[in-house]
Short mmCIF file of N, CA and C in Angstrom, two decimals:
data_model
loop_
_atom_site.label_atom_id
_atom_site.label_comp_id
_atom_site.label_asym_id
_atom_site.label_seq_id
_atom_site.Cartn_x
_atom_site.Cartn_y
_atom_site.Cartn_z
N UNK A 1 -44.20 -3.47 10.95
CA UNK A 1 -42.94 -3.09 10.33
C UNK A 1 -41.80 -3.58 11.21
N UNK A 2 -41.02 -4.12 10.51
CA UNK A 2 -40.15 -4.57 11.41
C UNK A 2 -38.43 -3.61 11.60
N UNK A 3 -37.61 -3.99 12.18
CA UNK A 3 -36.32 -3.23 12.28
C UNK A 3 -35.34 -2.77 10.48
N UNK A 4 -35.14 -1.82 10.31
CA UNK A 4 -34.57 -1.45 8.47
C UNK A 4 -33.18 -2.43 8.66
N UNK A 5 -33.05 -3.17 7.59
CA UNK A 5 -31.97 -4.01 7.18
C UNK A 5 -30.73 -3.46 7.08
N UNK A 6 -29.58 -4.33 7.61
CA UNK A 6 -28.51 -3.42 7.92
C UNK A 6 -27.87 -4.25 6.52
N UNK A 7 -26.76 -3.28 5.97
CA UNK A 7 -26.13 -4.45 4.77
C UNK A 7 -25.17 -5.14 5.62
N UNK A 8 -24.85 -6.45 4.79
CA UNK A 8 -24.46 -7.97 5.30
C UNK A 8 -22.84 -7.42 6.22
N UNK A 9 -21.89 -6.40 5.66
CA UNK A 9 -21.26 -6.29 6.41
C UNK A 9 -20.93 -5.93 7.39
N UNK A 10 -22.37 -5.42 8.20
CA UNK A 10 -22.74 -4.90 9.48
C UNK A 10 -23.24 -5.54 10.50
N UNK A 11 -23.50 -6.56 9.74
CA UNK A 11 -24.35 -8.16 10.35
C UNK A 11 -23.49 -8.67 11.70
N UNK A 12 -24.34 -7.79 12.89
CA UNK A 12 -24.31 -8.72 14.14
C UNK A 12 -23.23 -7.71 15.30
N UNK A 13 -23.06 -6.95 14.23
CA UNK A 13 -22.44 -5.01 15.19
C UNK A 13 -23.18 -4.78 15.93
N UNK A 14 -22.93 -4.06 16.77
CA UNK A 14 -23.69 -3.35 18.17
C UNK A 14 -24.25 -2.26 17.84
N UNK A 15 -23.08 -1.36 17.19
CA UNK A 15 -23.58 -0.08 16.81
C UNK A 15 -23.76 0.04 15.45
N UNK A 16 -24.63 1.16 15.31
CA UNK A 16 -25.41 0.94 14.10
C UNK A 16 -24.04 1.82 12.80
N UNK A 17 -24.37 0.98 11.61
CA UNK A 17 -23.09 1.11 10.56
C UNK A 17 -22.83 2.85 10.22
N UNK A 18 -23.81 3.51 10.86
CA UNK A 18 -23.29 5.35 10.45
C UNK A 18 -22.21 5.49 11.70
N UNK A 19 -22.39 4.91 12.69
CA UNK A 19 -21.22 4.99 13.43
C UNK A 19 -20.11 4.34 13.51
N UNK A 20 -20.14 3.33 13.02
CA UNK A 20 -18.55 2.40 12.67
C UNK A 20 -18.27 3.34 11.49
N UNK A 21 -18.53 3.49 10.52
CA UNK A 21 -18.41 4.36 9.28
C UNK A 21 -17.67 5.70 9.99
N UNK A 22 -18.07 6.13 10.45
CA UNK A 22 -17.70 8.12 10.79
C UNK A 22 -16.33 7.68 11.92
N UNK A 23 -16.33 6.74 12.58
CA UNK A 23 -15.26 6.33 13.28
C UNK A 23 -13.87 5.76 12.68
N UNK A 24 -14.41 4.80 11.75
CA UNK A 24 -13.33 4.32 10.79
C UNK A 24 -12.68 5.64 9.95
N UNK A 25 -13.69 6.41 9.35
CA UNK A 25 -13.50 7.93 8.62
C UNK A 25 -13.23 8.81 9.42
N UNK A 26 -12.93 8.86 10.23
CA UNK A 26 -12.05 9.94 10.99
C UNK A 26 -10.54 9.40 11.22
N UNK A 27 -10.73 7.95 11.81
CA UNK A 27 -9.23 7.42 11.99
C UNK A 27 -8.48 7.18 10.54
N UNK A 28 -9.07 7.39 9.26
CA UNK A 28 -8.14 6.97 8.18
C UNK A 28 -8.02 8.57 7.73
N UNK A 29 -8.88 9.60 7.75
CA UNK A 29 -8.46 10.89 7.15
C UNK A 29 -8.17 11.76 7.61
N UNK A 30 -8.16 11.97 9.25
CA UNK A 30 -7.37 12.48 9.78
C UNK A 30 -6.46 12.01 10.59
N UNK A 31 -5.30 13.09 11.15
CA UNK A 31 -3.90 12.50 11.96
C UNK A 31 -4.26 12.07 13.55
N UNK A 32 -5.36 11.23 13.67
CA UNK A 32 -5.78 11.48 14.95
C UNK A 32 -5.24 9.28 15.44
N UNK A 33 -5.32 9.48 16.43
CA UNK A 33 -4.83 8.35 17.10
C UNK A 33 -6.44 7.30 17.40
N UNK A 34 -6.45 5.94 17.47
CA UNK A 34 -7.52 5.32 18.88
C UNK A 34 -8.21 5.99 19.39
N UNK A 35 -7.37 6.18 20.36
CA UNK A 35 -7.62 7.23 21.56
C UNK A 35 -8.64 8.08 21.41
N UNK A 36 -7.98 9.20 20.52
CA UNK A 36 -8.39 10.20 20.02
C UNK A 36 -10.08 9.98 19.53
N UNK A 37 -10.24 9.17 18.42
CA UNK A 37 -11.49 9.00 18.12
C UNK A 37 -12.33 8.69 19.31
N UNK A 38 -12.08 7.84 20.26
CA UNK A 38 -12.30 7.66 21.10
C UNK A 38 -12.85 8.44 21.60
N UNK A 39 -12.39 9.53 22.32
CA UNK A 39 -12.38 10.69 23.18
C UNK A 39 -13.84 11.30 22.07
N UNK A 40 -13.71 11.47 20.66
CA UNK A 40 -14.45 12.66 19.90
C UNK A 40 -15.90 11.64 20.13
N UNK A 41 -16.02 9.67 20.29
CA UNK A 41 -17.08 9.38 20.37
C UNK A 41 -17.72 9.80 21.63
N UNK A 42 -16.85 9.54 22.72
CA UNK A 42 -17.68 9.90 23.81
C UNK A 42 -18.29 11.37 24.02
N UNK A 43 -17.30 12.62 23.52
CA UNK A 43 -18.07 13.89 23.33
C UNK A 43 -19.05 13.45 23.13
N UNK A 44 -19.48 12.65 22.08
CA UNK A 44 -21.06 12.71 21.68
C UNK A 44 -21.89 11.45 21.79
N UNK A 45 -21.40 11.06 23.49
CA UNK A 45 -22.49 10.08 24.38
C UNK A 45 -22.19 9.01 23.88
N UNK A 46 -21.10 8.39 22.95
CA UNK A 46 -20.93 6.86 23.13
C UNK A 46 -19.84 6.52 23.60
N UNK A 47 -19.90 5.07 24.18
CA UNK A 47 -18.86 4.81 25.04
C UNK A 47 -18.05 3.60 24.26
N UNK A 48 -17.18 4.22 23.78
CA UNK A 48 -16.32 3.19 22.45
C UNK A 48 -15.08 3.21 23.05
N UNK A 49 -15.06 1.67 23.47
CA UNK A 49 -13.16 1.82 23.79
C UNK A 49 -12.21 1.85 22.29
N UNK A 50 -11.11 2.80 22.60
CA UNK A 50 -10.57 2.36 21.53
C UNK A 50 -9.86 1.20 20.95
N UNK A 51 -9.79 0.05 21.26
CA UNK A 51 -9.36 -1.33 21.04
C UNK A 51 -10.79 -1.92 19.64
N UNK A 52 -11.62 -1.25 20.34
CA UNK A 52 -13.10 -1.58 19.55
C UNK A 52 -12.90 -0.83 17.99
N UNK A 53 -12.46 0.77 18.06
CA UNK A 53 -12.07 1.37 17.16
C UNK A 53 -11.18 0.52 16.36
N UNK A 54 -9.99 0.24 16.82
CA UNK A 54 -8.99 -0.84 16.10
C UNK A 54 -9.63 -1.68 15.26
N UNK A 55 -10.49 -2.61 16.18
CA UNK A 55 -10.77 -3.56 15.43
C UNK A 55 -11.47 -3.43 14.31
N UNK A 56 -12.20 -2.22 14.27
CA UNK A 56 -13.32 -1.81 13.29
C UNK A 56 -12.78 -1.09 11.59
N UNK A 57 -11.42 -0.57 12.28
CA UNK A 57 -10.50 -0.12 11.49
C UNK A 57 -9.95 -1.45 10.60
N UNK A 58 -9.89 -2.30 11.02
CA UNK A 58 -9.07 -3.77 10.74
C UNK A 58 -10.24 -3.86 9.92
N UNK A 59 -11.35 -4.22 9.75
CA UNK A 59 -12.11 -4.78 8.98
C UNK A 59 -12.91 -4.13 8.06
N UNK A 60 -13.07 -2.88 8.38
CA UNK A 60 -13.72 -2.18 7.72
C UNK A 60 -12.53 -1.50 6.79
N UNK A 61 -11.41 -0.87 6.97
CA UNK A 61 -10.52 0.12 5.85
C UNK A 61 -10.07 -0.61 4.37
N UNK A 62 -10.29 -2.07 5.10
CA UNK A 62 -9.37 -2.56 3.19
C UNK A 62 -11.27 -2.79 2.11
N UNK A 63 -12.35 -2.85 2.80
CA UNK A 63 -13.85 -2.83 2.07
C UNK A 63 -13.78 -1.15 1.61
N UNK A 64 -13.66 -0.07 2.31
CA UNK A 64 -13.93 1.06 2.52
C UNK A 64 -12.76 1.43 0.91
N UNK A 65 -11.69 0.99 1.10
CA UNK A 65 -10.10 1.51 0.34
C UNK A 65 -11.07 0.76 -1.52
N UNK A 66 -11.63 -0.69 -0.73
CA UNK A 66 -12.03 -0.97 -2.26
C UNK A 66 -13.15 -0.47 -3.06
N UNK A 67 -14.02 -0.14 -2.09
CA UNK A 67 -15.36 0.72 -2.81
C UNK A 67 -15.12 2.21 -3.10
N UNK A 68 -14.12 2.90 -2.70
CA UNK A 68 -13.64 4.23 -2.85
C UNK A 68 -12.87 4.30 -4.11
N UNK A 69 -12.21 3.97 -3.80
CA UNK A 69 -10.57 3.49 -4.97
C UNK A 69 -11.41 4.03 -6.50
N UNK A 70 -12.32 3.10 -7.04
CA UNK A 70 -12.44 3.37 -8.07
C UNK A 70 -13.10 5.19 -8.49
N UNK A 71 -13.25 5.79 -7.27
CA UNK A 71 -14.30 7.05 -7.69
C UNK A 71 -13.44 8.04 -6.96
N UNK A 72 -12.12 8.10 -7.03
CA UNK A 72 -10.94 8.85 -6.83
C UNK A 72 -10.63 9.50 -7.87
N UNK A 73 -10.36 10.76 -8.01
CA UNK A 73 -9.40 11.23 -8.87
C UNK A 73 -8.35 10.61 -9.69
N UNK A 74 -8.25 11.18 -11.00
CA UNK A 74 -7.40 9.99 -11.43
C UNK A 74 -5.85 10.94 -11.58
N UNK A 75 -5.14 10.26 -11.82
CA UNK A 75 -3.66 11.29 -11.30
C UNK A 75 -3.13 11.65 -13.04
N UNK A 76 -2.22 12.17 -13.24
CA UNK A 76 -1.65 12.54 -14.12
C UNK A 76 -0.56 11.65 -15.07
N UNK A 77 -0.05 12.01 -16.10
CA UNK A 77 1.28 10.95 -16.84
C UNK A 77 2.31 11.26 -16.70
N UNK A 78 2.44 12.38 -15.35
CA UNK A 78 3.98 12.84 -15.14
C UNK A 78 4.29 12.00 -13.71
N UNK A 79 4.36 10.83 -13.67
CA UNK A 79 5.40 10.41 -12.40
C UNK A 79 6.63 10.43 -11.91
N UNK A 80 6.69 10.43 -10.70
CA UNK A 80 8.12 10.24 -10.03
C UNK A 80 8.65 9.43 -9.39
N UNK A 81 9.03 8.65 -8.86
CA UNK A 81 9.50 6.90 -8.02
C UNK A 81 10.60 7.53 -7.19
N UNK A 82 10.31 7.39 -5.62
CA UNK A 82 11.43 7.42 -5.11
C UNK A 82 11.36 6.75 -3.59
N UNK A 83 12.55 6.54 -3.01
CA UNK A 83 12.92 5.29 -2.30
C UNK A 83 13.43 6.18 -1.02
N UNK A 84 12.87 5.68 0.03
CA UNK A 84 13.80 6.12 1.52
C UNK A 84 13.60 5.19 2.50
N UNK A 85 14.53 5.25 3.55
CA UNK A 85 14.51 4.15 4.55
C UNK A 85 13.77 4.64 5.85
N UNK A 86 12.78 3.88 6.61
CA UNK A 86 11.90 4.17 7.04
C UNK A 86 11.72 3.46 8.64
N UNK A 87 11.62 3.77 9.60
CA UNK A 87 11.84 2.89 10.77
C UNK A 87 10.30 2.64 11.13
N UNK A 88 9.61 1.69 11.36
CA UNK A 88 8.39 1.46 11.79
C UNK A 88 8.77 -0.21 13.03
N UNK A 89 8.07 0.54 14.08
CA UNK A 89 8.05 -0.35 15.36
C UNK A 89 8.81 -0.31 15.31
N UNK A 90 10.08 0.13 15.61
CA UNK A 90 11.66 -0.36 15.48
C UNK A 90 12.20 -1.17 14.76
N UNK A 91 11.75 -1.32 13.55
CA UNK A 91 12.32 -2.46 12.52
C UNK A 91 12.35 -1.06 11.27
N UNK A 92 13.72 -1.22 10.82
CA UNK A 92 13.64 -0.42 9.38
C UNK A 92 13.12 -0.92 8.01
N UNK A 93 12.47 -0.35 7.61
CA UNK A 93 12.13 -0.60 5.95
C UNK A 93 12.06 0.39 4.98
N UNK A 94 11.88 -0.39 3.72
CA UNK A 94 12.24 0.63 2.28
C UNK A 94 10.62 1.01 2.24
N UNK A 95 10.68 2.11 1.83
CA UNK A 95 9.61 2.57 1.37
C UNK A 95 9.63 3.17 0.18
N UNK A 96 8.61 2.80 -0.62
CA UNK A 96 8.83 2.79 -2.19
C UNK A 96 7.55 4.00 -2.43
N UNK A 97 7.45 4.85 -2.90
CA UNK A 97 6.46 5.61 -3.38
C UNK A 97 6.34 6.25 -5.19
N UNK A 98 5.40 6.65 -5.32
CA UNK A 98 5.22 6.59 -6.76
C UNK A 98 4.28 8.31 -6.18
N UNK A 99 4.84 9.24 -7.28
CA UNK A 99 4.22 10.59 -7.20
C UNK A 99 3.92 10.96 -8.53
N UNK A 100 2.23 11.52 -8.29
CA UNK A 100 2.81 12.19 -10.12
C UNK A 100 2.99 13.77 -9.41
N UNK A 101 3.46 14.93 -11.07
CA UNK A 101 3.31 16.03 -10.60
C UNK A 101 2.88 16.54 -10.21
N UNK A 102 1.67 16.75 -9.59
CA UNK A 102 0.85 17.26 -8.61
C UNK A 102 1.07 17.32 -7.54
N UNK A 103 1.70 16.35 -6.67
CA UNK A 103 2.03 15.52 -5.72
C UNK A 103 1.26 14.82 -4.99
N UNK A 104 0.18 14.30 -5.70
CA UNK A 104 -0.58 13.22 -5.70
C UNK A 104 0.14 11.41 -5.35
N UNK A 105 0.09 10.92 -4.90
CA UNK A 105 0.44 9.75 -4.41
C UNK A 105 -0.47 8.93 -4.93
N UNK A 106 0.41 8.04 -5.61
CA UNK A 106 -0.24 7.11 -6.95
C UNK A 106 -0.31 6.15 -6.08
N UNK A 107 1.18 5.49 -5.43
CA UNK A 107 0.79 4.19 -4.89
C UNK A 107 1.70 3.94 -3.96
N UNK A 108 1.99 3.47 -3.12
CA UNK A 108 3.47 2.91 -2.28
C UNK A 108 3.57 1.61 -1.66
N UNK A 109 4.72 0.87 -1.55
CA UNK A 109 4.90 -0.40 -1.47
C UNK A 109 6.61 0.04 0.00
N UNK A 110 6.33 -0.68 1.05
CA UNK A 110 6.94 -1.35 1.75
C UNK A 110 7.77 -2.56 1.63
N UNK A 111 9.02 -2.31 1.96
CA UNK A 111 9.80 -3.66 1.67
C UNK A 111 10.91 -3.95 2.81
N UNK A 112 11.24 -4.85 3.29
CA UNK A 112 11.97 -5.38 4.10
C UNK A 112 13.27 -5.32 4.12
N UNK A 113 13.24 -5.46 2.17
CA UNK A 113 14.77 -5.80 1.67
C UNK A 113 14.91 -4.23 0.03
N UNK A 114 15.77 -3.61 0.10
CA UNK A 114 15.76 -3.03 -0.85
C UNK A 114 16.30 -3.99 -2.29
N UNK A 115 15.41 -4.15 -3.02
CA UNK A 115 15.60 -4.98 -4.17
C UNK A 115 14.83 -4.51 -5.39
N UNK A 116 15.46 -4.79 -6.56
CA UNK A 116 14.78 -4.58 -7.81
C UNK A 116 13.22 -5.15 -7.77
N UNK A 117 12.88 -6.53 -7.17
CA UNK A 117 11.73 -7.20 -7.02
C UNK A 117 10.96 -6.22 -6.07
N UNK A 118 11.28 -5.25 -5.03
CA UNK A 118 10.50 -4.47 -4.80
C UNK A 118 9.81 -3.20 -5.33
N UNK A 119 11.00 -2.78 -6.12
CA UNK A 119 10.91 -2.17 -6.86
C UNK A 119 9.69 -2.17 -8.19
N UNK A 120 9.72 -3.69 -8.44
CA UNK A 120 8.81 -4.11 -9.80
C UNK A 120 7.44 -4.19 -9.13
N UNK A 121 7.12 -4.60 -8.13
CA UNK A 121 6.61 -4.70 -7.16
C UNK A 121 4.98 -3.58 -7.31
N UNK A 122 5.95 -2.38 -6.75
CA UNK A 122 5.19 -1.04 -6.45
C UNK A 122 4.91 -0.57 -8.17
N UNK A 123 5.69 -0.70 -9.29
CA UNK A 123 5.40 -1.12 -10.26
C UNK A 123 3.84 -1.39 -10.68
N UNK A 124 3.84 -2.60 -10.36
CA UNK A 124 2.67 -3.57 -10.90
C UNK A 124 1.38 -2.96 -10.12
N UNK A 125 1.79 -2.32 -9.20
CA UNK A 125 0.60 -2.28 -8.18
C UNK A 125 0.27 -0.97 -8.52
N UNK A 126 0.82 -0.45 -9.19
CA UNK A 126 0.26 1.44 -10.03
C UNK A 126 -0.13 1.32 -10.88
N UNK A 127 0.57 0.33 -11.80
CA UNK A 127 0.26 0.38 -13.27
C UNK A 127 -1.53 -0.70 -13.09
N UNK A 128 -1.18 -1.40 -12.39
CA UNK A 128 -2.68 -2.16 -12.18
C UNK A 128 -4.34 -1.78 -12.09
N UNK A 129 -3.92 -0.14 -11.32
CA UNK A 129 -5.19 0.85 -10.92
C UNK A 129 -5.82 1.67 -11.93
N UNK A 130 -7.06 0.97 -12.50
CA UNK A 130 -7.47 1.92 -13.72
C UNK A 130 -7.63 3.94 -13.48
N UNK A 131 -7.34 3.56 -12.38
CA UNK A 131 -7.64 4.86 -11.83
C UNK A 131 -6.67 6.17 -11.97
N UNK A 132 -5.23 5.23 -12.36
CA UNK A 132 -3.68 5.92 -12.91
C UNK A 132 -3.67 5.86 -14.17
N UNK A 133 -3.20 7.23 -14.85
CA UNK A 133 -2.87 6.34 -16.23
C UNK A 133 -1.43 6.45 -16.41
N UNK A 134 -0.70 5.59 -16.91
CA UNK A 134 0.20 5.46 -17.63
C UNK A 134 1.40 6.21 -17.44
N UNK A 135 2.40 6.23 -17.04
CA UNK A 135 3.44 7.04 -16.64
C UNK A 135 3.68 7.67 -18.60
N UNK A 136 4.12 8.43 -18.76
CA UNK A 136 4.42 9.09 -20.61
C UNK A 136 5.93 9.99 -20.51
#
């Protein structure tokens, strides 16, 4: 018998994919930092720098965002759109968000420049998700 097959996007990791997984899933659902995960791997005997975490975060959250996405809750036909200015790294930007009544967060879009095109933008990118329906 030989070693159990890892799937292709695990191909050539160190550590085995239940632990990139629970690492990536801690740094996207809770408020915790690098670091932090960091610190909770070594509690439990592994020695993960957090730079390694980063990177794992980088490659793994936009696969993770697309295999999830569809088996989400789906939100309501009462939305809300609203706009505030937002400082990230020291550079300000618009931040565009889309709420339905619940206060569920449909979708949000970042922009550089406050413009109608951003605006249409965050738009397209709600109305796109079978997973929303339909503002009414």
């Amino acid at each position: 018998m030989g070693k159990p097959q890892q799937p292709a996007i695990f191909k050539w990791r160190h550590f085995a994919p239940e632990v990139i997984l629970c690492a990536v899933r801690w740094y996207l659902r809770y408020s915790l930092s690098y670091r932090d995960v960091q610190e909770l791997l070594v509690e439990r005997g592994l020695e993960i720098d957090h730079t390694t975490v980063w990177r794992w975060v980088q490659h793994y959250a936009p696969e993770l965002e697309e295999r999830t996405r569809p088996h989400l809750k789906s939100t309501n036909k009462s939305w809300r759109v609203d706009e505030t200015y937002v400082r990230i790294k020291g550079r300000w930007f618009y931040l565009y968000r889309a709420i339905d009544s619940a206060g569920a967060t449909i979708d949000f879009f970042l922009s550089a420049f406050r413009s109608a095109a951003a605006a249409k933008a965050l738009f397209a990118k709600a109305l796109a998700d079978p997973s929303h329906l339909s503002p009414g």
